Short mmCIF file of C-alpha atoms in Angstrom, two decimals:
data_model
loop_
_atom_site.label_atom_id
_atom_site.label_comp_id
_atom_site.label_asym_id
_atom_site.label_seq_id
_atom_site.Cartn_x
_atom_site.Cartn_y
_atom_site.Cartn_z
CA MET A 1001 -0.19 -0.03 0.19
CA ALA A 1002 1.15 3.45 -0.75
CA SER A 1003 0.29 7.13 -0.07
CA ASP A 1004 1.84 10.60 -0.27
CA THR A 1005 2.30 11.96 2.81
CA GLY A 1006 0.63 15.47 2.33
CA ALA A 1007 -2.57 16.75 4.01
CA SER A 1008 -3.84 20.03 2.42
CA TYR A 1009 -6.56 22.14 4.13
CA GLY A 1010 -8.25 23.68 1.11
CA SER A 1011 -5.83 25.03 -1.35
CA THR A 1012 -3.12 25.12 1.54
CA LEU A 1013 -0.59 22.36 1.70
CA ARG A 1014 -1.04 22.34 5.33
CA TYR A 1015 0.88 19.19 6.79
CA LYS A 1016 3.85 17.55 4.64
CA SER A 1017 4.40 14.38 6.85
CA VAL A 1018 1.52 12.92 7.42
CA GLU A 1019 1.53 8.82 7.86
CA ARG A 1020 -1.87 7.86 6.02
CA ILE A 1021 -1.11 4.02 6.63
CA LYS A 1022 -1.43 2.37 9.71
CA ALA A 1023 -0.98 -1.29 10.86
CA VAL A 1024 -4.24 -2.61 12.68
CA GLY A 1025 -3.34 -5.57 14.77
CA LYS A 1026 -1.13 -8.26 13.39
CA HIS A 1027 -2.83 -8.74 9.92
CA SER A 1028 -3.87 -5.62 8.62
CA LEU A 1029 -3.19 -2.45 7.16
CA ILE A 1030 -5.17 0.79 6.82
CA GLY A 1031 -4.80 3.51 4.55
CA ALA A 1032 -7.19 6.45 4.35
CA SER A 1033 -7.84 9.75 2.30
CA GLY A 1034 -9.90 12.50 3.11
CA GLU A 1035 -10.32 14.27 6.56
CA PHE A 1036 -7.33 13.45 8.37
CA SER A 1037 -9.15 14.16 12.13
CA ASP A 1038 -11.81 11.29 11.09
CA PHE A 1039 -8.77 9.21 10.49
CA GLN A 1040 -7.89 9.49 13.85
CA GLU A 1041 -11.26 8.86 15.25
CA ILE A 1042 -11.21 6.02 13.08
CA LEU A 1043 -7.77 4.53 14.64
CA ARG A 1044 -9.03 5.04 17.89
CA TYR A 1045 -11.97 2.86 17.20
CA LEU A 1046 -9.61 0.45 15.83
CA ASP A 1047 -7.43 0.48 19.02
CA GLU A 1048 -10.48 -0.39 21.18
CA LEU A 1049 -11.47 -3.03 18.71
CA THR A 1050 -8.14 -4.66 18.83
CA LEU A 1051 -7.72 -4.30 22.43
CA SER A 1052 -11.37 -5.90 23.27
CA ASP A 1053 -9.98 -8.67 21.00
CA HIS A 1054 -6.57 -9.02 22.26
CA MET A 1055 -8.38 -9.44 25.91
CA TRP A 1056 -10.07 -12.29 24.80
CA ASP A 1057 -7.20 -14.01 24.84
CA ASP A 1058 -8.47 -16.96 22.90
CA GLY A 1059 -5.91 -17.59 20.50
CA ASN A 1060 -8.03 -15.68 17.78
CA SER A 1061 -6.88 -12.52 16.38
CA LEU A 1062 -9.11 -10.05 13.68
CA GLY A 1063 -8.21 -10.57 10.34
CA PRO A 1064 -8.52 -8.13 7.25
CA LYS A 1065 -11.86 -9.17 6.38
CA GLU A 1066 -13.19 -8.56 9.85
CA ILE A 1067 -11.52 -5.29 10.26
CA HIS A 1068 -13.15 -4.39 6.69
CA SER A 1069 -16.69 -5.66 7.79
CA TYR A 1070 -16.55 -3.57 11.11
CA LEU A 1071 -15.39 -0.39 9.34
CA THR A 1072 -18.29 -0.72 6.85
CA ARG A 1073 -20.62 -1.00 9.63
CA VAL A 1074 -19.01 2.01 11.25
CA MET A 1075 -18.96 4.30 8.30
CA TYR A 1076 -22.64 3.09 7.43
CA ASN A 1077 -24.12 3.82 10.90
CA ARG A 1078 -22.27 7.32 10.99
CA ARG A 1079 -23.92 8.07 7.61
CA ASN A 1080 -27.20 6.90 8.80
CA LYS A 1081 -27.05 9.35 11.27
CA PHE A 1082 -26.14 12.31 8.96
CA ASP A 1083 -22.67 12.43 10.73
CA PRO A 1084 -20.17 10.86 8.43
CA LEU A 1085 -16.45 10.20 8.88
CA TRP A 1086 -15.36 11.74 5.74
CA ASN A 1087 -12.79 9.24 4.43
CA SER A 1088 -12.28 6.92 2.01
CA LEU A 1089 -10.40 3.87 3.89
CA VAL A 1090 -8.46 0.94 2.20
CA LEU A 1091 -8.15 -2.01 4.01
CA GLY A 1092 -5.12 -4.66 3.32
CA GLY A 1093 -3.58 -7.59 4.93
CA VAL A 1094 -2.81 -11.35 4.77
CA LYS A 1095 -3.82 -13.97 7.38
CA LYS A 1096 -3.41 -17.70 7.55
CA GLY A 1097 -6.83 -19.37 7.00
CA PRO A 1098 -7.76 -23.01 6.28
CA LYS A 1099 -6.75 -22.27 2.99
CA GLY A 1100 -3.71 -21.54 3.59
CA GLU A 1101 -2.43 -17.58 3.33
CA GLU A 1102 -5.52 -15.60 2.45
CA LYS A 1103 -4.60 -12.06 0.91
CA TYR A 1104 -7.18 -9.49 1.11
CA LEU A 1105 -7.90 -5.95 0.10
CA GLY A 1106 -10.79 -3.93 0.29
CA MET A 1107 -11.96 -0.14 0.28
CA VAL A 1108 -14.91 1.24 2.34
CA SER A 1109 -16.41 4.92 1.18
CA MET A 1110 -17.74 7.67 3.57
CA ILE A 1111 -21.27 6.10 3.09
CA GLY A 1112 -20.55 2.79 3.65
CA THR A 1113 -20.03 1.40 -0.01
CA HIS A 1114 -17.68 -1.21 0.14
CA PHE A 1115 -15.81 -3.92 -2.08
CA GLU A 1116 -12.60 -6.17 -2.56
CA GLU A 1117 -10.41 -6.23 -5.55
CA ASN A 1118 -7.21 -7.08 -6.41
CA HIS A 1119 -6.05 -3.12 -6.89
CA ILE A 1120 -7.69 -0.32 -4.80
CA ALA A 1121 -7.26 3.43 -5.18
CA THR A 1122 -8.91 6.26 -3.12
CA GLY A 1123 -9.86 10.06 -5.04
CA PHE A 1124 -7.82 10.84 -8.06
CA GLY A 1125 -6.04 7.38 -8.03
CA ASN A 1126 -9.58 6.22 -9.18
CA HIS A 1127 -9.32 8.02 -12.27
CA LEU A 1128 -5.42 7.75 -12.93
CA ALA A 1129 -3.81 4.76 -11.10
CA ILE A 1130 -6.50 2.11 -11.49
CA PRO A 1131 -6.64 1.98 -15.33
CA ILE A 1132 -2.59 1.33 -15.34
CA LEU A 1133 -3.35 -1.13 -12.17
CA ARG A 1134 -5.75 -3.02 -14.08
CA ALA A 1135 -3.49 -3.16 -17.41
CA GLU A 1136 -0.46 -4.28 -15.53
CA TRP A 1137 -1.19 -5.93 -12.18
CA ARG A 1138 -0.74 -9.89 -12.02
CA GLU A 1139 -1.40 -12.34 -9.42
CA ASP A 1140 2.16 -13.43 -9.31
CA MET A 1141 3.96 -10.20 -8.92
CA THR A 1142 6.77 -10.06 -6.26
CA PHE A 1143 7.12 -7.35 -3.82
CA GLU A 1144 9.70 -5.44 -5.90
CA GLU A 1145 7.65 -5.70 -8.94
CA ALA A 1146 4.51 -4.23 -7.12
CA VAL A 1147 6.57 -1.44 -5.72
CA LYS A 1148 7.66 -0.39 -9.36
CA LEU A 1149 3.97 -0.69 -10.37
CA VAL A 1150 2.76 1.30 -7.31
CA GLU A 1151 5.63 3.94 -8.12
CA LYS A 1152 4.32 4.49 -11.71
CA CYS A 1153 0.95 5.17 -10.44
CA LEU A 1154 2.24 7.62 -7.78
CA LEU A 1155 4.57 9.26 -10.19
CA VAL A 1156 1.64 9.92 -12.47
CA LEU A 1157 -0.50 11.10 -9.65
CA LEU A 1158 2.30 13.73 -8.70
CA TYR A 1159 2.31 14.96 -12.06
CA ARG A 1160 -1.66 15.32 -12.44
CA ASP A 1161 -2.87 15.38 -9.44
CA ARG A 1162 -2.40 19.15 -7.86
CA SER A 1163 -2.85 18.07 -4.07
CA SER A 1164 0.00 15.63 -3.98
CA ILE A 1165 3.19 15.98 -3.15
CA ASN A 1166 6.69 14.62 -3.73
CA LYS A 1167 6.70 12.31 -0.39
CA PHE A 1168 5.79 8.71 -0.42
CA GLN A 1169 5.19 5.96 1.71
CA ILE A 1170 5.23 2.37 1.16
CA ALA A 1171 3.66 -0.09 3.60
CA LYS A 1172 3.82 -3.92 3.18
CA ILE A 1173 1.56 -6.63 5.24
CA THR A 1174 2.45 -10.11 5.15
CA THR A 1175 2.14 -13.06 7.53
CA GLU A 1176 5.33 -12.09 9.51
CA GLY A 1177 3.75 -8.67 9.81
CA ALA A 1178 3.18 -4.97 9.00
CA THR A 1179 6.30 -2.68 7.74
CA ILE A 1180 5.68 0.69 7.09
CA TYR A 1181 8.50 2.06 5.12
CA PRO A 1182 10.38 5.34 5.68
CA PRO A 1183 9.09 8.43 3.35
CA TYR A 1184 11.10 8.76 0.29
CA SER A 1185 10.77 10.91 -3.07
CA LEU A 1186 10.65 9.92 -6.48
CA LYS A 1187 12.14 11.41 -9.61
CA THR A 1188 10.62 13.50 -11.74
CA TYR A 1189 11.33 15.07 -15.08
CA TRP A 1190 10.17 18.15 -16.00
CA GLY A 1191 12.76 18.85 -18.71
CA PHE A 1192 10.15 18.86 -21.48
CA SER A 1193 11.08 21.49 -24.58
CA HIS A 1194 7.71 23.22 -23.86
CA PHE A 1195 8.38 23.85 -20.25
CA GLU A 1196 11.62 26.08 -21.12
CA ASN A 1197 10.99 29.39 -21.91
CA PRO A 1198 7.00 28.99 -21.78
CA ALA A 1199 6.05 32.80 -22.98
CA GLN A 1200 7.81 31.84 -26.21
CA GLY A 1201 4.85 31.44 -28.28
CA ALA A 1202 2.38 33.98 -26.41
CA VAL A 1203 4.93 37.06 -25.54
CA GLY A 1204 2.72 39.65 -23.45
CA SER A 1205 3.33 41.98 -20.59
CA TRP A 1206 3.38 39.24 -18.09
CA MET B 1177 -23.31 17.72 11.44
CA SER B 1178 -22.89 17.79 8.05
CA ARG B 1179 -25.64 19.96 6.16
CA ARG B 1180 -26.90 19.16 2.66
CA GLY B 1181 -27.80 15.84 2.51
CA ASP B 1182 -26.92 15.16 -1.07
CA TRP B 1183 -23.99 13.07 -0.37
CA VAL B 1184 -26.05 10.19 1.73
CA TYR B 1185 -27.04 8.43 -1.22
CA GLU B 1186 -25.10 7.45 -4.15
CA ASN B 1187 -26.20 5.32 -7.28
CA ASN B 1188 -23.75 2.47 -7.81
CA GLY B 1189 -25.71 1.40 -10.88
CA GLY B 1190 -26.49 -2.24 -12.33
CA THR B 1191 -29.78 -4.00 -13.37
CA CYS B 1192 -31.47 -6.70 -12.46
CA VAL B 1193 -34.24 -9.20 -14.07
CA ALA B 1194 -36.18 -11.89 -13.03
CA ILE B 1195 -38.74 -13.97 -14.86
CA ALA B 1196 -41.03 -16.55 -13.57
CA GLY B 1197 -41.95 -20.16 -15.07
CA ALA B 1198 -44.28 -22.79 -14.43
CA ASP B 1199 -41.72 -24.34 -12.16
CA TYR B 1200 -38.66 -22.39 -12.36
CA CYS B 1201 -37.31 -18.70 -11.68
CA VAL B 1202 -34.52 -17.01 -13.20
CA ILE B 1203 -32.95 -14.30 -11.18
CA ALA B 1204 -30.34 -12.09 -12.93
CA ALA B 1205 -27.92 -9.03 -12.38
CA ASP B 1206 -24.92 -7.76 -13.65
CA THR B 1207 -21.56 -7.52 -11.44
CA ARG B 1208 -20.41 -4.22 -12.28
CA LEU B 1209 -20.21 -1.57 -9.37
CA SER B 1210 -20.00 2.01 -10.43
CA VAL B 1211 -19.61 5.51 -8.86
CA GLY B 1212 -20.03 8.49 -11.23
CA TYR B 1213 -18.36 7.94 -14.10
CA SER B 1214 -15.76 5.37 -12.82
CA ILE B 1215 -16.09 1.68 -12.49
CA LEU B 1216 -15.08 0.21 -8.63
CA THR B 1217 -15.47 -3.34 -9.66
CA ARG B 1218 -16.47 -5.45 -12.28
CA ASP B 1219 -16.96 -8.49 -10.23
CA HIS B 1220 -19.60 -7.69 -7.59
CA SER B 1221 -22.69 -9.59 -6.77
CA LYS B 1222 -25.92 -7.52 -6.29
CA ILE B 1223 -27.85 -10.97 -5.60
CA CYS B 1224 -28.72 -12.69 -2.51
CA GLU B 1225 -29.90 -16.28 -1.49
CA LEU B 1226 -32.26 -15.59 1.18
CA ALA B 1227 -34.10 -19.21 1.30
CA ASP B 1228 -33.87 -21.68 -0.73
CA LYS B 1229 -36.28 -21.00 -2.95
CA CYS B 1230 -36.01 -17.13 -2.38
CA VAL B 1231 -33.63 -14.98 -4.18
CA LEU B 1232 -33.46 -11.10 -3.93
CA ALA B 1233 -31.56 -8.84 -6.63
CA SER B 1234 -31.27 -5.05 -5.88
CA SER B 1235 -29.86 -2.48 -7.54
CA GLY B 1236 -29.17 1.00 -6.33
CA PHE B 1237 -26.96 2.38 -3.63
CA GLN B 1238 -24.78 -0.50 -2.41
CA GLY B 1239 -24.34 0.43 1.12
CA ASP B 1240 -28.39 0.27 1.54
CA ILE B 1241 -28.56 -3.09 -0.58
CA LYS B 1242 -25.98 -4.78 1.66
CA ALA B 1243 -27.53 -3.60 5.00
CA LEU B 1244 -30.95 -4.41 3.34
CA HIS B 1245 -29.77 -8.05 2.49
CA LYS B 1246 -28.25 -8.46 5.71
CA ASN B 1247 -31.32 -7.38 7.86
CA LEU B 1248 -33.36 -10.00 5.67
CA ALA B 1249 -31.11 -12.63 5.98
CA ALA B 1250 -30.97 -12.24 9.89
CA ARG B 1251 -34.81 -12.07 9.78
CA GLU B 1252 -35.09 -15.44 7.78
CA LEU B 1253 -32.84 -17.10 10.11
CA LEU B 1254 -35.29 -15.81 12.80
CA TYR B 1255 -38.09 -17.22 11.07
CA GLN B 1256 -36.16 -20.65 10.77
CA HIS B 1257 -35.55 -21.00 14.37
CA GLN B 1258 -39.23 -20.03 15.28
CA HIS B 1259 -41.00 -21.87 12.53
CA ASN B 1260 -38.59 -24.72 12.11
CA LYS B 1261 -38.83 -24.14 8.35
CA ARG B 1262 -37.38 -21.86 5.78
CA MET B 1263 -39.19 -18.79 4.71
CA SER B 1264 -41.18 -18.78 1.65
CA CYS B 1265 -40.88 -16.47 -1.22
CA PRO B 1266 -44.48 -14.88 -0.99
CA ALA B 1267 -43.53 -14.49 2.90
CA MET B 1268 -40.41 -13.12 2.26
CA ALA B 1269 -41.95 -10.38 -0.42
CA GLN B 1270 -44.17 -9.32 2.54
CA LEU B 1271 -41.50 -8.90 4.84
CA LEU B 1272 -39.30 -6.97 2.35
CA SER B 1273 -41.98 -4.55 1.70
CA ASN B 1274 -42.47 -3.85 5.57
CA THR B 1275 -38.69 -3.46 5.99
CA LEU B 1276 -38.82 -1.08 3.18
CA TYR B 1277 -41.66 1.02 4.16
CA TYR B 1278 -40.36 1.04 7.92
CA LYS B 1279 -37.50 3.36 6.51
CA ARG B 1280 -40.43 5.24 4.31
CA PHE B 1281 -38.74 8.63 5.57
CA PHE B 1282 -35.07 7.62 4.90
CA PRO B 1283 -35.40 4.91 2.16
CA TYR B 1284 -33.20 2.18 1.12
CA TYR B 1285 -32.22 3.31 -2.09
CA ALA B 1286 -32.49 -0.08 -3.24
CA PHE B 1287 -34.59 -1.27 -6.43
CA ASN B 1288 -35.59 -4.75 -5.65
CA VAL B 1289 -36.54 -8.04 -7.66
CA LEU B 1290 -37.32 -10.80 -5.53
CA GLY B 1291 -37.83 -14.40 -7.13
CA GLY B 1292 -38.15 -17.89 -6.59
CA LEU B 1293 -40.87 -20.64 -6.06
CA ASP B 1294 -43.89 -20.21 -4.09
CA SER B 1295 -45.67 -22.81 -1.57
CA GLU B 1296 -46.95 -24.76 -4.56
CA GLY B 1297 -43.66 -24.67 -6.58
CA LYS B 1298 -44.75 -22.26 -9.27
CA GLY B 1299 -42.44 -19.40 -10.23
CA CYS B 1300 -42.91 -16.17 -8.69
CA VAL B 1301 -41.26 -12.84 -8.97
CA PHE B 1302 -42.17 -9.74 -6.78
CA THR B 1303 -41.05 -6.14 -7.89
CA TYR B 1304 -40.62 -3.39 -5.62
CA ASP B 1305 -39.95 0.46 -5.58
CA ALA B 1306 -37.75 2.09 -2.88
CA VAL B 1307 -40.38 2.34 -0.41
CA GLY B 1308 -42.03 -1.03 -0.60
CA SER B 1309 -44.95 -0.87 -2.98
CA TYR B 1310 -45.00 -4.09 -4.36
CA GLU B 1311 -46.78 -6.76 -6.72
CA ARG B 1312 -46.37 -10.35 -7.81
CA THR B 1313 -45.70 -10.54 -11.79
CA GLY B 1314 -44.39 -12.82 -14.32
CA TYR B 1315 -41.52 -11.15 -15.06
CA SER B 1316 -39.42 -7.74 -14.15
CA ALA B 1317 -36.36 -5.39 -14.50
CA GLN B 1318 -35.32 -2.72 -12.21
CA GLY B 1319 -32.28 -0.52 -12.06
CA THR B 1320 -30.35 1.55 -14.65
CA GLY B 1321 -31.04 -0.80 -17.54
CA SER B 1322 -34.57 -1.51 -16.46
CA THR B 1323 -36.26 1.18 -18.84
CA LEU B 1324 -34.33 -0.48 -21.86
CA ILE B 1325 -35.42 -4.33 -20.75
CA MET B 1326 -38.87 -4.00 -19.45
CA PRO B 1327 -40.24 -3.21 -23.35
CA VAL B 1328 -38.53 -6.40 -24.60
CA LEU B 1329 -39.62 -8.48 -21.57
CA ASP B 1330 -43.27 -6.80 -22.08
CA ASN B 1331 -43.34 -8.00 -26.02
CA GLN B 1332 -41.56 -11.25 -25.54
CA LEU B 1333 -43.51 -12.56 -22.55
CA LYS B 1334 -46.82 -11.10 -23.61
CA SER B 1335 -47.93 -10.63 -20.33
CA PRO B 1336 -52.03 -11.15 -20.01
CA SER B 1337 -54.18 -8.32 -19.33
CA PRO B 1338 -55.11 -8.24 -15.74
CA LEU B 1339 -58.56 -7.30 -16.48
CA LEU B 1340 -59.28 -10.49 -18.02
CA LEU B 1341 -61.65 -12.78 -16.23
CA PRO B 1342 -61.19 -15.58 -15.60
CA ALA B 1343 -57.67 -14.44 -14.20
CA ARG B 1344 -54.81 -15.68 -16.63
CA ASP B 1345 -51.60 -16.84 -15.45
CA ALA B 1346 -48.74 -13.98 -15.53
CA VAL B 1347 -45.83 -16.82 -15.49
CA THR B 1348 -44.49 -17.41 -19.15
CA PRO B 1349 -45.02 -20.40 -20.78
CA LEU B 1350 -41.58 -20.60 -22.15
CA SER B 1351 -39.29 -23.53 -21.14
CA GLU B 1352 -36.20 -22.64 -18.56
CA THR B 1353 -33.66 -22.59 -21.27
CA GLU B 1354 -35.50 -20.17 -23.40
CA ALA B 1355 -36.05 -18.01 -20.54
CA ILE B 1356 -32.36 -17.95 -19.56
CA ASP B 1357 -31.48 -17.22 -23.08
CA LEU B 1358 -34.03 -14.32 -23.33
CA VAL B 1359 -32.18 -13.18 -20.09
CA LYS B 1360 -28.86 -13.40 -21.71
CA ASP B 1361 -29.94 -11.36 -24.72
CA VAL B 1362 -31.98 -8.30 -22.94
CA PHE B 1363 -28.86 -7.80 -20.76
CA ALA B 1364 -26.46 -7.69 -23.92
CA SER B 1365 -28.97 -5.37 -25.13
CA ALA B 1366 -29.12 -3.08 -22.26
CA THR B 1367 -25.35 -2.82 -21.71
CA GLU B 1368 -24.80 -1.43 -25.14
CA ARG B 1369 -26.74 1.55 -24.15
CA ASP B 1370 -26.24 1.92 -20.33
CA ILE B 1371 -23.14 2.77 -19.43
CA TYR B 1372 -23.66 1.27 -15.62
CA THR B 1373 -24.67 -2.35 -17.02
CA GLY B 1374 -21.78 -4.39 -18.07
CA ASP B 1375 -18.86 -6.66 -17.16
CA LYS B 1376 -20.44 -9.83 -16.24
CA LEU B 1377 -23.88 -11.28 -15.63
CA GLU B 1378 -24.88 -13.41 -12.87
CA ILE B 1379 -27.74 -15.79 -13.62
CA VAL B 1380 -29.27 -17.78 -10.42
CA VAL B 1381 -32.15 -20.39 -11.66
CA VAL B 1382 -34.45 -21.69 -9.02
CA ASN B 1383 -36.09 -24.72 -9.54
CA LYS B 1384 -37.40 -28.17 -7.76
CA ALA B 1385 -34.16 -29.29 -8.18
CA GLY B 1386 -32.45 -26.80 -6.30
CA THR B 1387 -30.50 -23.47 -7.00
CA ARG B 1388 -27.49 -23.11 -9.73
CA ARG B 1389 -25.48 -19.90 -10.71
CA GLU B 1390 -24.15 -19.44 -13.94
CA TYR B 1391 -21.87 -16.37 -15.27
CA ILE B 1392 -21.60 -14.66 -18.67
CA ASP B 1393 -19.27 -12.26 -20.03
CA LEU B 1394 -20.70 -9.05 -20.89
CA ARG B 1395 -19.08 -5.90 -22.64
CA LYS B 1396 -16.65 -4.26 -20.57
CA ASP B 1397 -16.86 -0.75 -21.76
#
């Protein structure tokens, strides 16, 4: 899962080092876009949930499917009360099940629309990243290949989404646990001839 | 408190159809989930098997649809515990109507088609609006492609006038395979012109042998 680390406030780039992906329990990752304070609230709900789950001490732990289901109900019920959590949530994880390692990736919207897919994106990612992922995703990709593919999407979003910044974080979840990598930047290329001397074709008083 | 309630609903698109036969019922829906002009996923089921002879297909706002299906499935389980038998399709039809009307002033944005076999083993289809008004018919289509499909079904299934005396059966004399072929044809047509319908068609057939499922590819554009 990858995200940029910016959080805007309208047209102001208010926060530039925000971690929008967090680990949940032992088996899942949650990523969010939208209202950051509502995401923090959701993390508090998930803390309570995972704490109760741990206190049962029954050898079971909540997997990504269960967390996704819980979040769907939370988002839908808040929508029913006309007091939504204004987020798009991405829930991913791996858990050992009866049929072996079961991977899971799903999304929940602020009004409770939810589904499971092999590739998920929020906001502009739906328009710019999903077409790339649909064309190039394969079941048998290695982690390195997946990172390359995701970086390709992030780069397109960096060029074309005004609210994105050049500082990203990748997170990985496996049966061994969650790893959230430190932030890094992608190399961009602006050396197109049209960007040099942009007023060349339209000289004016500006 | 968020003002201006236009964010509470969204239409995730899709079409549902059901056709009742003498001893079978075909319930079909596409599997595309959309939002605005985007496709969220091409592989999302709108169909819920509520009881062994009762299948519900719904199109509209997916959050409400899933909540409605969950609600009805839970009530069916309670019915099983209380009556030691599964709910019949006509009983579920009434329950669905009541459930929808219960939220008359904050409706489930769900357009439903309930299909299955009645207590005599004859095919039945019940069609609904978002607030629970329903009738038993021989066939129905609901959702974004319904306006494209319904006239074709009217023409092909020639429903007898409800004014006739003695009352004539609305269920089609077509065989099961002919009905399924008709369903495939109408969905292929709706897919051509309705942007929200396509990707894959899920067909559920209920007859005395049980319930079976079929998947057909539709255009992905």
